[in-house]
Amino acid sequence: MSKYHSTKVTNRHSRFDSRKEYRRYLVLADMQKRGEISNLERQVEFLLIPSQKDDKGKVIERAVKYKADFRYMQNGAVVVEDVKGVKTKDYIIKRKLMLERFGIRVKET
């Protein structure tokens, strides 16, 4: 169990951070089979702020990345989705950066 009381789920093909995320994946996979969505991807990483380096090229600040639970196409638009139980301060900032940097409003389920 994680610090947010979620239970990880492992099946033959993948590992999920929570039961809620696994259930949502099953719904999305079914939607893809029915042709309602396409190009379903899991754990897609976005670079929000690149790493910062000093004059010698040494990294002094690590990059800031956001890892979305799902990305897929629906009605010709890209949908980025995150399954949330707890909205941490870090997540809220990253969600705002996704909108500012990429014009993507993260769908929360």
Short mmCIF file of N, CA and C in Angstrom, two decimals:
data_model
loop_
_atom_site.label_atom_id
_atom_site.label_comp_id
_atom_site.label_asym_id
_atom_site.label_seq_id
_atom_site.Cartn_x
_atom_site.Cartn_y
_atom_site.Cartn_z
N MET A 1 0.85 -1.18 0.00
CA MET A 1 0.00 0.00 0.00
C MET A 1 0.89 1.24 0.00
N SER A 2 0.50 2.25 -0.77
CA SER A 2 1.29 3.48 -0.87
C SER A 2 0.95 4.45 0.26
N LYS A 3 1.65 5.58 0.25
CA LYS A 3 1.39 6.57 1.29
C LYS A 3 0.00 7.19 1.14
N TYR A 4 -0.62 7.04 -0.03
CA TYR A 4 -1.98 7.55 -0.24
C TYR A 4 -3.01 6.42 -0.14
N HIS A 5 -2.61 5.29 0.42
CA HIS A 5 -3.48 4.13 0.68
C HIS A 5 -4.03 3.48 -0.59
N SER A 6 -3.31 3.59 -1.70
CA SER A 6 -3.73 2.89 -2.91
C SER A 6 -2.99 1.55 -2.98
N THR A 7 -3.64 0.58 -3.57
CA THR A 7 -3.07 -0.75 -3.71
C THR A 7 -2.65 -0.96 -5.15
N LYS A 8 -1.40 -1.31 -5.38
CA LYS A 8 -0.90 -1.56 -6.73
C LYS A 8 -1.55 -2.83 -7.28
N VAL A 9 -1.75 -2.85 -8.61
CA VAL A 9 -2.36 -3.98 -9.28
C VAL A 9 -1.40 -4.44 -10.38
N THR A 10 -1.14 -5.73 -10.42
CA THR A 10 -0.30 -6.30 -11.47
C THR A 10 -1.08 -7.40 -12.17
N ASN A 11 -1.11 -7.34 -13.51
CA ASN A 11 -1.71 -8.43 -14.28
C ASN A 11 -0.63 -9.00 -15.21
N ARG A 12 -1.03 -9.83 -16.13
CA ARG A 12 -0.05 -10.48 -17.01
C ARG A 12 0.75 -9.49 -17.83
N HIS A 13 0.17 -8.37 -18.15
CA HIS A 13 0.78 -7.45 -19.10
C HIS A 13 1.38 -6.19 -18.48
N SER A 14 0.81 -5.74 -17.38
CA SER A 14 1.20 -4.43 -16.86
C SER A 14 1.07 -4.34 -15.35
N ARG A 15 1.55 -3.19 -14.86
CA ARG A 15 1.44 -2.86 -13.45
C ARG A 15 0.79 -1.49 -13.35
N PHE A 16 -0.13 -1.35 -12.41
CA PHE A 16 -0.87 -0.11 -12.23
C PHE A 16 -0.66 0.38 -10.81
N ASP A 17 -0.66 1.71 -10.63
CA ASP A 17 -0.40 2.30 -9.32
C ASP A 17 -1.58 2.16 -8.35
N SER A 18 -2.77 1.88 -8.89
CA SER A 18 -3.94 1.73 -8.02
C SER A 18 -5.01 0.90 -8.71
N ARG A 19 -5.96 0.42 -7.91
CA ARG A 19 -7.11 -0.30 -8.48
C ARG A 19 -7.93 0.63 -9.35
N LYS A 20 -8.06 1.87 -8.91
CA LYS A 20 -8.83 2.85 -9.68
C LYS A 20 -8.23 3.07 -11.07
N GLU A 21 -6.90 3.18 -11.14
CA GLU A 21 -6.23 3.35 -12.42
C GLU A 21 -6.43 2.11 -13.30
N TYR A 22 -6.35 0.94 -12.71
CA TYR A 22 -6.55 -0.31 -13.47
C TYR A 22 -7.97 -0.38 -14.02
N ARG A 23 -8.96 -0.05 -13.19
CA ARG A 23 -10.35 -0.08 -13.66
C ARG A 23 -10.56 0.91 -14.80
N ARG A 24 -9.95 2.09 -14.69
CA ARG A 24 -10.08 3.08 -15.76
C ARG A 24 -9.42 2.59 -17.04
N TYR A 25 -8.29 1.90 -16.90
CA TYR A 25 -7.63 1.34 -18.07
C TYR A 25 -8.55 0.33 -18.78
N LEU A 26 -9.22 -0.51 -18.02
CA LEU A 26 -10.13 -1.49 -18.62
C LEU A 26 -11.24 -0.81 -19.40
N VAL A 27 -11.78 0.29 -18.85
CA VAL A 27 -12.82 1.06 -19.55
C VAL A 27 -12.27 1.65 -20.84
N LEU A 28 -11.09 2.28 -20.76
CA LEU A 28 -10.49 2.89 -21.95
C LEU A 28 -10.13 1.84 -23.00
N ALA A 29 -9.61 0.69 -22.57
CA ALA A 29 -9.27 -0.38 -23.52
C ALA A 29 -10.53 -0.87 -24.24
N ASP A 30 -11.63 -0.96 -23.51
CA ASP A 30 -12.90 -1.36 -24.12
C ASP A 30 -13.38 -0.28 -25.10
N MET A 31 -13.25 0.97 -24.73
CA MET A 31 -13.63 2.07 -25.63
C MET A 31 -12.81 2.03 -26.91
N GLN A 32 -11.53 1.68 -26.79
CA GLN A 32 -10.67 1.58 -27.97
C GLN A 32 -11.12 0.42 -28.86
N LYS A 33 -11.47 -0.70 -28.26
CA LYS A 33 -11.96 -1.84 -29.05
C LYS A 33 -13.22 -1.49 -29.83
N ARG A 34 -14.08 -0.66 -29.22
CA ARG A 34 -15.33 -0.26 -29.86
C ARG A 34 -15.13 0.90 -30.84
N GLY A 35 -13.91 1.44 -30.93
CA GLY A 35 -13.62 2.52 -31.86
C GLY A 35 -13.98 3.90 -31.36
N GLU A 36 -14.28 4.04 -30.08
CA GLU A 36 -14.64 5.34 -29.52
C GLU A 36 -13.41 6.22 -29.27
N ILE A 37 -12.27 5.60 -29.01
CA ILE A 37 -11.00 6.30 -28.87
C ILE A 37 -9.95 5.52 -29.65
N SER A 38 -8.78 6.13 -29.85
CA SER A 38 -7.68 5.43 -30.53
C SER A 38 -6.35 5.84 -29.90
N ASN A 39 -5.30 5.12 -30.26
CA ASN A 39 -3.93 5.43 -29.83
C ASN A 39 -3.77 5.52 -28.32
N LEU A 40 -4.41 4.62 -27.60
CA LEU A 40 -4.33 4.62 -26.14
C LEU A 40 -2.91 4.30 -25.70
N GLU A 41 -2.34 5.18 -24.85
CA GLU A 41 -1.00 5.00 -24.30
C GLU A 41 -1.07 5.18 -22.79
N ARG A 42 -0.15 4.51 -22.09
CA ARG A 42 -0.07 4.62 -20.64
C ARG A 42 1.26 5.24 -20.23
N GLN A 43 1.24 5.93 -19.09
CA GLN A 43 2.44 6.48 -18.47
C GLN A 43 3.27 7.32 -19.46
N VAL A 44 2.62 8.30 -20.04
CA VAL A 44 3.25 9.18 -21.02
C VAL A 44 3.91 10.34 -20.29
N GLU A 45 5.19 10.57 -20.59
CA GLU A 45 5.97 11.59 -19.90
C GLU A 45 6.06 12.87 -20.72
N PHE A 46 5.86 14.01 -20.04
CA PHE A 46 5.97 15.32 -20.65
C PHE A 46 7.07 16.10 -19.92
N LEU A 47 7.93 16.76 -20.69
CA LEU A 47 8.96 17.62 -20.11
C LEU A 47 8.37 19.01 -19.92
N LEU A 48 8.21 19.42 -18.67
CA LEU A 48 7.61 20.72 -18.37
C LEU A 48 8.65 21.83 -18.28
N ILE A 49 9.77 21.54 -17.62
CA ILE A 49 10.86 22.51 -17.50
C ILE A 49 12.16 21.73 -17.68
N PRO A 50 12.99 22.09 -18.65
CA PRO A 50 14.25 21.36 -18.85
C PRO A 50 15.20 21.55 -17.67
N SER A 51 16.17 20.66 -17.57
CA SER A 51 17.16 20.79 -16.50
C SER A 51 17.96 22.08 -16.70
N GLN A 52 18.44 22.61 -15.60
CA GLN A 52 19.23 23.84 -15.63
C GLN A 52 20.69 23.47 -15.41
N LYS A 53 21.57 24.06 -16.23
CA LYS A 53 23.00 23.73 -16.15
C LYS A 53 23.82 24.98 -15.88
N ASP A 54 24.96 24.77 -15.24
CA ASP A 54 25.87 25.90 -15.02
C ASP A 54 26.72 26.13 -16.27
N ASP A 55 27.68 27.05 -16.18
CA ASP A 55 28.52 27.41 -17.32
C ASP A 55 29.35 26.25 -17.85
N LYS A 56 29.61 25.25 -17.00
CA LYS A 56 30.43 24.10 -17.39
C LYS A 56 29.58 22.93 -17.87
N GLY A 57 28.27 23.11 -17.90
CA GLY A 57 27.39 22.06 -18.37
C GLY A 57 26.93 21.09 -17.29
N LYS A 58 27.30 21.36 -16.04
CA LYS A 58 26.87 20.50 -14.93
C LYS A 58 25.43 20.85 -14.56
N VAL A 59 24.61 19.80 -14.40
CA VAL A 59 23.21 20.01 -14.03
C VAL A 59 23.14 20.52 -12.60
N ILE A 60 22.52 21.67 -12.43
CA ILE A 60 22.36 22.24 -11.09
C ILE A 60 20.91 22.15 -10.61
N GLU A 61 19.98 21.98 -11.54
CA GLU A 61 18.57 21.76 -11.21
C GLU A 61 18.03 20.71 -12.17
N ARG A 62 17.42 19.66 -11.61
CA ARG A 62 16.86 18.61 -12.45
C ARG A 62 15.65 19.11 -13.23
N ALA A 63 15.36 18.43 -14.31
CA ALA A 63 14.18 18.75 -15.12
C ALA A 63 12.92 18.46 -14.32
N VAL A 64 11.84 19.16 -14.68
CA VAL A 64 10.53 18.91 -14.09
C VAL A 64 9.71 18.20 -15.15
N LYS A 65 9.23 17.00 -14.80
CA LYS A 65 8.46 16.19 -15.74
C LYS A 65 7.11 15.83 -15.13
N TYR A 66 6.16 15.60 -16.02
CA TYR A 66 4.84 15.13 -15.60
C TYR A 66 4.57 13.83 -16.32
N LYS A 67 4.14 12.82 -15.58
CA LYS A 67 3.82 11.54 -16.19
C LYS A 67 2.31 11.32 -16.08
N ALA A 68 1.64 11.37 -17.23
CA ALA A 68 0.19 11.18 -17.29
C ALA A 68 -0.13 9.70 -17.26
N ASP A 69 -1.24 9.36 -16.64
CA ASP A 69 -1.67 7.96 -16.62
C ASP A 69 -2.03 7.47 -18.01
N PHE A 70 -2.75 8.31 -18.79
CA PHE A 70 -3.20 7.90 -20.12
C PHE A 70 -3.15 9.07 -21.09
N ARG A 71 -2.93 8.73 -22.37
CA ARG A 71 -3.08 9.67 -23.47
C ARG A 71 -3.75 8.91 -24.60
N TYR A 72 -4.73 9.55 -25.24
CA TYR A 72 -5.44 8.90 -26.34
C TYR A 72 -6.09 9.96 -27.22
N MET A 73 -6.57 9.52 -28.37
CA MET A 73 -7.27 10.40 -29.31
C MET A 73 -8.77 10.12 -29.18
N GLN A 74 -9.55 11.21 -29.12
CA GLN A 74 -11.00 11.09 -29.08
C GLN A 74 -11.59 12.24 -29.88
N ASN A 75 -12.37 11.90 -30.90
CA ASN A 75 -13.00 12.91 -31.77
C ASN A 75 -11.97 13.88 -32.36
N GLY A 76 -10.82 13.35 -32.74
CA GLY A 76 -9.78 14.15 -33.38
C GLY A 76 -8.93 15.00 -32.44
N ALA A 77 -9.15 14.87 -31.14
CA ALA A 77 -8.38 15.65 -30.17
C ALA A 77 -7.58 14.73 -29.26
N VAL A 78 -6.43 15.24 -28.83
CA VAL A 78 -5.60 14.51 -27.88
C VAL A 78 -6.18 14.72 -26.48
N VAL A 79 -6.35 13.61 -25.75
CA VAL A 79 -6.83 13.68 -24.37
C VAL A 79 -5.73 13.14 -23.46
N VAL A 80 -5.37 13.91 -22.46
CA VAL A 80 -4.42 13.49 -21.43
C VAL A 80 -5.22 13.33 -20.15
N GLU A 81 -5.12 12.15 -19.55
CA GLU A 81 -5.96 11.83 -18.42
C GLU A 81 -5.14 11.34 -17.24
N ASP A 82 -5.55 11.75 -16.06
CA ASP A 82 -4.89 11.32 -14.84
C ASP A 82 -5.95 10.81 -13.86
N VAL A 83 -5.72 9.65 -13.30
CA VAL A 83 -6.61 9.08 -12.30
C VAL A 83 -6.13 9.57 -10.95
N LYS A 84 -6.96 10.32 -10.27
CA LYS A 84 -6.53 10.96 -9.02
C LYS A 84 -7.36 10.51 -7.84
N GLY A 85 -6.66 10.23 -6.77
CA GLY A 85 -7.28 10.02 -5.48
C GLY A 85 -6.99 11.24 -4.64
N VAL A 86 -5.73 11.66 -4.64
CA VAL A 86 -5.26 12.81 -3.87
C VAL A 86 -4.59 13.80 -4.83
N LYS A 87 -5.03 15.04 -4.78
CA LYS A 87 -4.41 16.08 -5.61
C LYS A 87 -3.34 16.78 -4.79
N THR A 88 -2.10 16.39 -5.00
CA THR A 88 -0.99 17.00 -4.25
C THR A 88 -0.68 18.38 -4.82
N LYS A 89 0.07 19.17 -4.06
CA LYS A 89 0.49 20.49 -4.53
C LYS A 89 1.34 20.37 -5.78
N ASP A 90 2.23 19.38 -5.81
CA ASP A 90 3.08 19.16 -6.99
C ASP A 90 2.22 18.87 -8.22
N TYR A 91 1.22 18.00 -8.06
CA TYR A 91 0.34 17.67 -9.19
C TYR A 91 -0.38 18.91 -9.70
N ILE A 92 -0.90 19.73 -8.80
CA ILE A 92 -1.65 20.92 -9.20
C ILE A 92 -0.76 21.87 -10.01
N ILE A 93 0.48 22.05 -9.58
CA ILE A 93 1.42 22.91 -10.32
C ILE A 93 1.71 22.30 -11.70
N LYS A 94 1.94 20.99 -11.75
CA LYS A 94 2.24 20.34 -13.02
C LYS A 94 1.04 20.39 -13.96
N ARG A 95 -0.17 20.26 -13.42
CA ARG A 95 -1.38 20.38 -14.23
C ARG A 95 -1.46 21.77 -14.86
N LYS A 96 -1.14 22.80 -14.08
CA LYS A 96 -1.15 24.17 -14.60
C LYS A 96 -0.07 24.37 -15.66
N LEU A 97 1.09 23.78 -15.45
CA LEU A 97 2.17 23.87 -16.45
C LEU A 97 1.80 23.14 -17.74
N MET A 98 1.07 22.05 -17.65
CA MET A 98 0.61 21.35 -18.86
C MET A 98 -0.27 22.27 -19.70
N LEU A 99 -1.15 23.00 -19.05
CA LEU A 99 -2.03 23.92 -19.76
C LEU A 99 -1.24 25.09 -20.34
N GLU A 100 -0.36 25.67 -19.55
CA GLU A 100 0.41 26.83 -20.00
C GLU A 100 1.40 26.47 -21.10
N ARG A 101 2.09 25.36 -20.92
CA ARG A 101 3.18 24.99 -21.85
C ARG A 101 2.68 24.33 -23.12
N PHE A 102 1.70 23.42 -23.00
CA PHE A 102 1.24 22.63 -24.15
C PHE A 102 -0.20 22.90 -24.56
N GLY A 103 -0.92 23.72 -23.77
CA GLY A 103 -2.33 23.96 -24.08
C GLY A 103 -3.20 22.74 -23.82
N ILE A 104 -2.73 21.86 -22.95
CA ILE A 104 -3.45 20.62 -22.65
C ILE A 104 -4.07 20.74 -21.26
N ARG A 105 -5.39 20.61 -21.20
CA ARG A 105 -6.09 20.57 -19.93
C ARG A 105 -6.21 19.10 -19.53
N VAL A 106 -5.58 18.72 -18.43
CA VAL A 106 -5.57 17.33 -17.98
C VAL A 106 -6.96 16.94 -17.49
N LYS A 107 -7.47 15.85 -18.04
CA LYS A 107 -8.76 15.31 -17.61
C LYS A 107 -8.53 14.47 -16.36
N GLU A 108 -9.26 14.77 -15.31
CA GLU A 108 -9.10 14.03 -14.06
C GLU A 108 -10.28 13.07 -13.86
N THR A 109 -9.95 11.83 -13.51
CA THR A 109 -11.01 10.84 -13.25
C THR A 109 -10.81 10.24 -11.89
#
